[in-house]
DNA sequence: GTCTATATGACGATAGAC
DNA sequence: GTCTATCGTCATATAGAC
């Protein structure tokens, strides 16, 4: 068996397969945006790819597996977005409110602009579908990144020393997911800039900073 | 035409019809709780009522109309619950945090215990379904009741005089719906008492009271 | 390996008999 | 008011063509 000469077409096949998978996911997101997350249909994906529905089972063993791939892809995209956000604007300010507002706004903006993903990630709209363990991996990674970020802020004295980082992070996720939920449920399609609930972020960031912030360090909160 | 003699069987027919409708709704809620909101199927309702599916169309012209009835019924039940809550414990305390925590806890508790309704009311899980104007009526009523309650608290000096009641209410709904969303999405089936996100209510109520409360009146906030 | 043809059973919905 | 019959669509399984 000659491994080396087989490797090239094997790679090409694999690459082509992955490209097809990505194309399936692209169409799936588009359809979810049009018809709702639970309105995704394999037949519609196949139609747009000029395939027959059963052909999709070559790439995904079930519709749930497709949702799992979308779930993981969504968290991965959001994780990348938040990493880029942190690189663009390192949180060097001494104002907890300003830092949380920037982070929160980026999070909410991505969710509003990618509402199909957001509904899949933050709600539970698909009957019978529960994300698999592997699909949760990037979500866990984002959680750990957020936790580390908050811990660093505490280290720098922006969070009070007696604050439990996990509790503060739980409350912060409640604030942010509340904004996203209300925005997507009550004003679907409304852009981030003009959303009535997205506009609540400044007050909510101030609330959070006042409550968990260190008054000795952070003069801006009152 | 003798109207009087027709009236009795007509009433009986109407009453019987309404009873059947209520029975349909009861089964629908039960099925949504088991299979998810979007997993509701007319066939399953008919099966449990020992009917054929087309017979349901005598009572509801479409599945969306059924969802509309469930939407209105859910808000009505929640409205009744919040009214009873206010009667049991009139908000006579002088502590904004305590008042908001009681109201918020009752709201979240109902939502967790009636998670099928809650998903329908606070999320948008059904592809293609948008609540009709009539179905929104009890939701609007509850909003107005909440708005009046906050205005009364402002009148009593528990909310700062410069606070916009509508803004404060928007932020409060974000907090509460954030708790409900996170609780139902991440710990489905978990009771109110042991829910990780339901347990955030005390901190969130304190956050809200600190931010919008009147420090001159409300010594408890810090 | 990749796609297709075909089939099954469930679904929402409609028409028309009784 | 309830039924049977029917339609079109869906996810899914199997078997087989290339």
Coordinates of C-alpha atoms (C1' of nucleotides) in Angstrom, one line a residue:
Chain A
X1 CA 0.0 0.0 0.0
X2 CA 1.4 3.3 -1.1
X3 CA 0.3 5.9 1.4
X4 CA 1.9 8.9 -0.2
X5 CA 0.3 8.7 -3.6
X6 CA -3.1 8.1 -2.1
X7 CA -2.8 11.1 0.2
X8 CA -3.5 13.8 -2.5
X9 CA -6.8 12.6 -3.8
X10 CA -7.9 11.7 -0.3
X11 CA -7.2 15.2 0.8
X12 CA -9.1 16.6 -2.2
X13 CA -12.1 14.4 -1.4
X14 CA -12.0 15.5 2.2
X15 CA -11.7 19.1 1.3
X16 CA -14.6 18.8 -1.2
X17 CA -16.7 17.1 1.4
X18 CA -16.0 19.8 4.0
X19 CA -16.9 22.5 1.4
X20 CA -20.2 20.8 0.8
X21 CA -20.9 20.6 4.5
X22 CA -20.2 24.3 4.8
X23 CA -22.5 25.0 1.9
X24 CA -25.2 23.0 3.6
X25 CA -24.8 25.0 6.8
X26 CA -24.8 28.3 4.9
X27 CA -28.2 27.4 3.3
X28 CA -29.5 26.2 6.6
X29 CA -28.8 29.5 8.3
X30 CA -30.4 31.4 5.5
X31 CA -33.5 29.2 5.7
X32 CA -33.7 29.6 9.5
X33 CA -33.5 33.3 9.1
X34 CA -36.4 33.2 6.6
X35 CA -38.7 30.6 8.2
X36 CA -37.6 30.4 11.8
X37 CA -35.2 28.0 13.4
X38 CA -37.7 25.2 13.8
X39 CA -38.9 25.9 10.2
X40 CA -35.7 24.6 8.8
X41 CA -36.4 21.7 6.3
X42 CA -34.0 19.3 4.7
X43 CA -36.1 19.4 1.5
X44 CA -35.6 23.2 1.2
X45 CA -31.8 22.8 1.7
X46 CA -31.7 20.1 -1.0
X47 CA -33.8 22.2 -3.3
X48 CA -31.5 25.2 -3.1
X49 CA -28.4 22.9 -3.6
X50 CA -30.1 21.2 -6.5
X51 CA -29.9 17.9 -4.7
X52 CA -32.4 15.3 -3.5
X53 CA -33.1 15.4 0.2
X54 CA -31.7 11.9 1.0
X55 CA -28.3 13.0 -0.4
X56 CA -27.9 15.2 2.6
X57 CA -27.7 12.1 4.8
X58 CA -24.3 11.5 3.4
X59 CA -23.1 14.5 5.3
X60 CA -25.4 14.5 8.4
X61 CA -26.9 11.4 9.9
X62 CA -30.0 13.2 11.1
X63 CA -31.6 16.6 11.3
X64 CA -30.5 16.8 14.9
X65 CA -26.9 16.3 13.9
X66 CA -27.3 19.3 11.5
X67 CA -28.7 21.4 14.3
X68 CA -25.7 20.3 16.4
X69 CA -23.3 21.5 13.7
X70 CA -25.2 24.8 13.5
X71 CA -25.2 25.2 17.3
X72 CA -21.4 24.6 17.5
X73 CA -20.8 26.9 14.5
X74 CA -22.9 29.7 16.0
X75 CA -21.0 29.6 19.3
X76 CA -17.7 29.4 17.4
X77 CA -18.6 32.5 15.4
X78 CA -19.7 34.4 18.5
X79 CA -16.6 33.3 20.3
X80 CA -14.4 34.6 17.4
X81 CA -16.4 37.8 17.3
X82 CA -15.9 38.4 21.0
X83 CA -12.2 37.6 20.7
X84 CA -11.8 40.1 17.9
X85 CA -13.7 42.6 19.9
X86 CA -11.3 42.2 22.8
X87 CA -8.3 42.5 20.5
X88 CA -9.6 45.7 18.9
X89 CA -10.4 47.3 22.2
X90 CA -8.4 45.9 25.0
X91 CA -10.2 46.7 28.2
X92 CA -7.6 49.1 29.5
X93 CA -10.0 51.7 30.8
X94 CA -10.5 52.1 34.5
X95 CA -14.2 52.4 34.1
X96 CA -16.1 49.1 34.6
X97 CA -19.3 50.5 33.1
X98 CA -17.5 51.5 29.9
X99 CA -15.8 48.1 29.6
X100 CA -19.0 46.1 30.2
X101 CA -21.0 48.3 27.9
X102 CA -18.6 47.7 25.1
X103 CA -18.5 44.0 25.6
X104 CA -22.2 43.7 26.0
X105 CA -23.0 45.9 23.0
X106 CA -20.8 43.7 20.8
X107 CA -22.5 40.6 22.1
X108 CA -26.0 41.9 21.6
X109 CA -25.1 43.4 18.2
X110 CA -23.9 40.0 16.9
X111 CA -27.0 38.3 18.2
X112 CA -29.3 40.8 16.6
X113 CA -27.5 40.7 13.3
X114 CA -27.3 36.9 13.4
X115 CA -30.7 36.3 14.9
X116 CA -31.1 32.9 13.4
X117 CA -28.1 31.6 15.2
X118 CA -29.1 33.6 18.3
X119 CA -32.4 31.9 18.6
X120 CA -30.8 28.5 18.3
X121 CA -28.1 29.4 20.9
X122 CA -30.2 31.2 23.5
X123 CA -33.6 29.7 23.1
X124 CA -34.8 26.2 22.8
X125 CA -37.0 26.4 19.7
X126 CA -36.6 22.9 18.2
X127 CA -38.8 20.2 19.6
X128 CA -36.8 17.2 20.8
X129 CA -33.4 18.8 20.1
X130 CA -30.9 19.0 22.9
X131 CA -27.4 20.2 22.0
X132 CA -24.8 17.4 22.2
X133 CA -21.8 17.6 24.5
X134 CA -19.4 18.2 21.7
X135 CA -21.5 21.0 20.3
X136 CA -21.3 22.8 23.6
X137 CA -17.5 23.0 23.5
X138 CA -17.2 26.5 22.0
X139 CA -19.9 27.7 24.3
X140 CA -17.9 26.5 27.3
X141 CA -14.9 28.2 25.8
X142 CA -16.7 31.5 25.6
X143 CA -17.9 31.1 29.1
X144 CA -14.4 30.5 30.4
X145 CA -13.1 33.5 28.4
X146 CA -15.8 35.7 30.0
X147 CA -15.0 34.3 33.4
X148 CA -11.3 35.0 33.0
X149 CA -12.0 38.5 31.8
X150 CA -14.1 39.2 34.8
X151 CA -11.5 37.7 37.1
X152 CA -8.9 40.0 35.5
X153 CA -11.1 43.0 36.1
X154 CA -11.4 41.9 39.8
X155 CA -7.6 41.6 39.9
X156 CA -7.2 45.1 38.7
X157 CA -9.6 46.3 41.4
X158 CA -12.5 47.3 39.1
X159 CA -14.6 44.6 40.6
X160 CA -15.0 44.6 44.4
X161 CA -12.7 42.2 46.2
X162 CA -15.6 40.4 47.9
X163 CA -17.5 39.7 44.6
X164 CA -17.8 36.1 43.5
X165 CA -16.9 36.2 39.8
X166 CA -19.2 33.3 38.9
X167 CA -22.2 35.0 40.5
X168 CA -21.4 38.3 38.7
X169 CA -21.0 36.5 35.4
X170 CA -24.3 34.7 35.9
X171 CA -26.0 38.0 36.5
X172 CA -24.3 39.6 33.5
X173 CA -25.4 36.7 31.2
X174 CA -29.0 37.3 32.5
X175 CA -28.8 41.0 31.6
X176 CA -27.4 40.4 28.2
X177 CA -29.7 37.4 27.3
X178 CA -32.6 39.4 28.6
X179 CA -31.9 42.1 26.1
X180 CA -31.5 39.7 23.3
X181 CA -34.6 37.7 24.2
X182 CA -36.8 40.8 24.5
X183 CA -35.4 42.3 21.3
X184 CA -35.8 39.2 19.2
X185 CA -39.2 38.3 20.5
X186 CA -40.9 41.7 20.5
X187 CA -39.1 43.6 17.7
X188 CA -37.9 40.9 15.3
X189 CA -36.0 42.3 12.4
X190 CA -35.3 45.6 14.1
X191 CA -31.6 46.5 13.7
X192 CA -29.4 46.9 16.7
X193 CA -29.2 50.6 16.4
X194 CA -32.9 51.3 16.6
X195 CA -33.9 48.4 18.8
X196 CA -35.9 49.5 21.9
X197 CA -34.3 46.8 24.1
X198 CA -30.8 47.0 22.6
X199 CA -31.0 50.6 23.7
X200 CA -31.2 49.5 27.3
X201 CA -27.6 48.3 27.4
X202 CA -26.2 51.6 28.8
X203 CA -28.5 51.6 31.7
X204 CA -28.0 47.9 32.3
X205 CA -24.2 48.2 32.2
X206 CA -24.4 51.1 34.6
X207 CA -26.6 49.0 36.9
X208 CA -24.1 46.1 36.8
X209 CA -21.1 48.4 37.4
X210 CA -22.8 50.2 40.3
X211 CA -23.6 46.9 41.9
X212 CA -20.4 44.9 41.4
X213 CA -17.9 47.7 40.8
X214 CA -15.3 48.9 43.2
X215 CA -16.4 52.5 44.3
X216 CA -12.8 53.2 45.4
X217 CA -11.5 52.6 41.9
X218 CA -14.4 53.5 39.7
X219 CA -15.4 57.1 40.2
X220 CA -17.7 57.1 37.2
X221 CA -20.4 55.0 38.8
X222 CA -22.9 56.6 41.1
Chain B
X1 CA -89.8 32.7 15.2
X2 CA -89.8 32.1 18.9
X3 CA -86.6 33.5 20.3
X4 CA -87.2 32.5 23.9
X5 CA -87.6 28.8 23.4
X6 CA -84.6 28.7 21.1
X7 CA -82.4 30.5 23.7
X8 CA -82.0 27.6 26.1
X9 CA -80.6 24.9 23.7
X10 CA -78.6 27.7 22.0
X11 CA -76.9 28.5 25.3
X12 CA -76.4 24.9 26.0
X13 CA -74.7 24.4 22.6
X14 CA -72.6 27.4 23.2
X15 CA -71.6 26.2 26.6
X16 CA -70.8 22.8 25.3
X17 CA -68.8 24.3 22.5
X18 CA -66.8 26.4 25.0
X19 CA -66.1 23.4 27.2
X20 CA -64.8 21.5 24.2
X21 CA -62.5 24.5 23.3
X22 CA -61.2 24.6 26.8
X23 CA -60.5 20.9 26.7
X24 CA -58.6 21.3 23.4
X25 CA -56.5 24.0 25.0
X26 CA -55.8 21.9 28.1
X27 CA -54.5 19.0 26.0
X28 CA -52.5 21.4 23.8
X29 CA -50.7 22.8 26.9
X30 CA -50.0 19.3 28.1
X31 CA -48.5 18.3 24.7
X32 CA -46.4 21.5 24.5
X33 CA -45.0 20.7 27.9
X34 CA -44.1 17.2 26.7
X35 CA -42.9 17.8 23.2
X36 CA -42.0 21.5 23.0
X37 CA -44.1 24.4 21.9
X38 CA -43.5 23.9 18.2
X39 CA -44.0 20.2 18.7
X40 CA -47.7 20.6 19.2
X41 CA -49.6 18.5 16.7
X42 CA -53.3 18.6 16.0
X43 CA -53.3 14.8 15.4
X44 CA -52.0 14.3 19.0
X45 CA -54.7 16.5 20.4
X46 CA -57.4 14.6 18.4
X47 CA -55.9 11.3 19.5
X48 CA -56.2 12.2 23.2
X49 CA -59.7 13.6 22.8
X50 CA -60.7 10.5 20.8
X51 CA -61.5 12.5 17.7
X52 CA -60.3 12.7 14.2
X53 CA -58.0 15.6 13.4
X54 CA -60.3 17.4 11.0
X55 CA -63.0 17.7 13.7
X56 CA -60.7 20.2 15.5
X57 CA -61.2 22.6 12.6
X58 CA -64.8 23.1 13.8
X59 CA -63.3 24.9 16.8
X60 CA -60.1 26.5 15.4
X61 CA -59.8 27.5 11.8
X62 CA -56.1 26.8 11.8
X63 CA -53.2 25.8 14.0
X64 CA -52.1 29.4 14.2
X65 CA -55.6 30.3 15.6
X66 CA -55.0 27.6 18.3
X67 CA -51.7 29.2 19.1
X68 CA -53.4 32.5 19.3
X69 CA -55.9 31.2 21.8
X70 CA -53.0 29.7 23.9
X71 CA -51.1 32.9 23.7
X72 CA -54.0 34.9 25.0
X73 CA -54.8 32.3 27.6
X74 CA -51.3 32.3 28.9
X75 CA -51.1 36.0 29.3
X76 CA -54.5 36.0 31.0
X77 CA -53.4 33.4 33.5
X78 CA -50.1 35.3 34.2
X79 CA -52.1 38.5 34.6
X80 CA -54.5 36.8 37.1
X81 CA -51.5 35.4 39.0
X82 CA -49.9 38.8 39.3
X83 CA -53.1 40.4 40.4
X84 CA -53.6 37.7 43.0
X85 CA -50.0 38.3 44.1
X86 CA -50.6 42.0 44.5
X87 CA -53.8 41.4 46.5
X88 CA -52.1 38.9 48.8
X89 CA -49.1 41.1 49.5
X90 CA -49.9 44.8 48.8
X91 CA -46.7 46.6 48.3
X92 CA -46.8 48.7 51.4
X93 CA -43.2 48.3 52.4
X94 CA -40.8 51.2 52.1
X95 CA -38.1 49.0 50.5
X96 CA -38.1 49.1 46.7
X97 CA -35.8 46.0 46.6
X98 CA -38.2 43.9 48.7
X99 CA -41.2 45.0 46.6
X100 CA -39.5 44.3 43.2
X101 CA -38.1 41.0 44.5
X102 CA -41.5 39.7 45.5
X103 CA -43.1 40.8 42.3
X104 CA -40.2 39.4 40.2
X105 CA -40.1 36.1 42.1
X106 CA -43.9 35.6 41.5
X107 CA -43.4 36.3 37.8
X108 CA -40.5 34.0 37.4
X109 CA -42.0 31.3 39.5
X110 CA -45.2 31.2 37.4
X111 CA -43.0 31.1 34.2
X112 CA -40.9 28.2 35.4
X113 CA -44.0 26.2 36.6
X114 CA -45.8 26.9 33.4
X115 CA -42.8 26.7 31.1
X116 CA -44.9 25.6 28.1
X117 CA -46.9 28.9 28.2
X118 CA -43.7 30.8 29.1
X119 CA -41.9 29.6 26.0
X120 CA -44.9 30.7 23.9
X121 CA -45.2 34.1 25.6
X122 CA -41.5 35.1 25.8
X123 CA -39.9 33.4 22.9
X124 CA -40.9 33.0 19.3
X125 CA -40.6 29.2 18.9
X126 CA -43.3 28.6 16.2
X127 CA -42.2 29.1 12.6
X128 CA -44.5 31.5 10.9
X129 CA -46.7 32.3 13.9
X130 CA -47.0 35.9 15.0
X131 CA -49.5 36.6 17.8
X132 CA -52.6 38.5 16.5
X133 CA -53.7 41.8 17.9
X134 CA -56.5 40.4 19.9
X135 CA -54.3 37.8 21.5
X136 CA -52.0 40.6 22.8
X137 CA -54.8 42.3 24.8
X138 CA -54.1 40.6 28.2
X139 CA -50.4 41.2 27.6
X140 CA -51.0 44.9 27.1
X141 CA -53.2 44.8 30.2
X142 CA -50.4 43.3 32.3
X143 CA -47.9 45.8 30.9
X144 CA -50.2 48.7 31.9
X145 CA -50.7 47.2 35.4
X146 CA -47.0 47.0 35.8
X147 CA -46.5 50.5 34.5
X148 CA -49.1 51.8 37.0
X149 CA -47.5 50.0 39.8
X150 CA -44.1 51.5 39.1
X151 CA -45.7 55.0 38.7
X152 CA -47.3 54.5 42.2
X153 CA -43.9 53.6 43.6
X154 CA -42.5 56.7 42.1
X155 CA -45.5 58.7 43.6
X156 CA -44.6 57.3 47.0
X157 CA -41.0 58.4 46.5
X158 CA -39.5 54.9 46.3
X159 CA -38.4 55.6 42.7
X160 CA -36.3 58.7 42.1
X161 CA -38.4 61.6 40.9
X162 CA -36.2 61.9 37.7
X163 CA -36.8 58.3 36.7
X164 CA -38.7 57.7 33.5
X165 CA -41.2 55.0 34.5
X166 CA -41.3 53.5 31.0
X167 CA -37.5 53.2 30.8
X168 CA -37.4 51.6 34.3
X169 CA -40.1 49.1 33.3
X170 CA -38.3 48.3 30.1
X171 CA -35.1 47.5 32.1
X172 CA -37.1 45.5 34.6
X173 CA -38.7 43.4 31.9
X174 CA -35.2 42.7 30.5
X175 CA -34.0 41.5 33.9
X176 CA -37.0 39.2 34.5
X177 CA -37.2 37.8 31.0
X178 CA -33.4 37.3 31.1
X179 CA -33.8 35.1 34.2
X180 CA -36.7 33.2 32.6
X181 CA -34.8 32.7 29.3
X182 CA -31.6 31.5 30.9
X183 CA -33.5 29.2 33.3
X184 CA -35.7 27.6 30.7
X185 CA -32.9 27.3 28.1
X186 CA -30.1 26.0 30.3
X187 CA -31.9 24.1 33.0
X188 CA -35.2 23.0 31.5
X189 CA -37.3 21.2 34.1
X190 CA -35.4 22.6 37.0
X191 CA -37.9 23.8 39.7
X192 CA -38.0 27.5 40.7
X193 CA -36.5 26.8 44.1
X194 CA -33.3 25.1 42.9
X195 CA -32.9 27.0 39.6
X196 CA -29.4 28.5 39.2
X197 CA -30.8 31.5 37.3
X198 CA -34.0 31.9 39.3
X199 CA -31.6 32.3 42.3
X200 CA -30.3 35.5 40.7
X201 CA -33.5 37.4 41.5
X202 CA -32.3 38.8 44.8
X203 CA -29.1 40.3 43.3
X204 CA -31.0 41.6 40.3
X205 CA -33.7 43.2 42.4
X206 CA -31.0 44.8 44.5
X207 CA -29.3 46.1 41.3
X208 CA -32.5 47.5 40.0
X209 CA -33.4 49.1 43.4
X210 CA -29.9 50.6 43.8
X211 CA -30.1 52.1 40.3
X212 CA -33.6 53.5 40.2
X213 CA -34.5 53.7 43.9
X214 CA -34.6 56.9 45.8
X215 CA -31.6 56.8 48.2
X216 CA -33.4 59.4 50.4
X217 CA -36.3 57.1 51.0
X218 CA -34.8 53.7 50.7
X219 CA -32.1 53.2 53.3
X220 CA -31.8 49.5 52.5
X221 CA -30.0 50.0 49.2
X222 CA -26.3 50.6 49.2
Chain C
dG1 C1' -17.8 7.5 -2.0
dT2 C1' -21.7 10.1 -3.9
dC3 C1' -26.0 10.6 -5.3
dT4 C1' -30.6 9.0 -6.6
dA5 C1' -35.2 6.5 -6.8
dT6 C1' -38.5 4.9 -4.1
dA7 C1' -41.2 4.1 0.0
dT8 C1' -43.1 4.9 4.7
dG9 C1' -45.6 7.3 8.0
dA10 C1' -46.6 11.6 10.1
dC11 C1' -48.1 16.2 9.6
dG12 C1' -51.7 20.4 8.5
dA13 C1' -55.3 21.3 5.8
dT14 C1' -59.6 20.8 2.7
dA15 C1' -63.8 18.8 0.6
dG16 C1' -67.8 16.5 1.0
dA17 C1' -70.9 12.6 2.9
dC18 C1' -73.8 11.6 6.8
Chain D
dG1 C1' -70.6 18.2 14.5
dT2 C1' -68.2 14.4 13.2
dC3 C1' -66.7 11.5 9.9
dT4 C1' -63.9 9.5 5.6
dA5 C1' -61.0 10.5 1.9
dT6 C1' -57.6 13.0 -0.1
dC7 C1' -53.7 16.3 -1.1
dG8 C1' -49.1 18.0 -0.6
dT9 C1' -45.1 18.2 2.3
dC10 C1' -42.1 16.7 5.7
dA11 C1' -38.1 13.6 7.9
dT12 C1' -36.3 9.4 7.3
dA13 C1' -34.9 4.6 5.7
dT14 C1' -33.4 1.4 2.2
dA15 C1' -31.6 -0.2 -1.9
dG16 C1' -29.0 0.5 -5.7
dA17 C1' -26.9 3.2 -9.9
dC18 C1' -22.6 5.3 -11.2

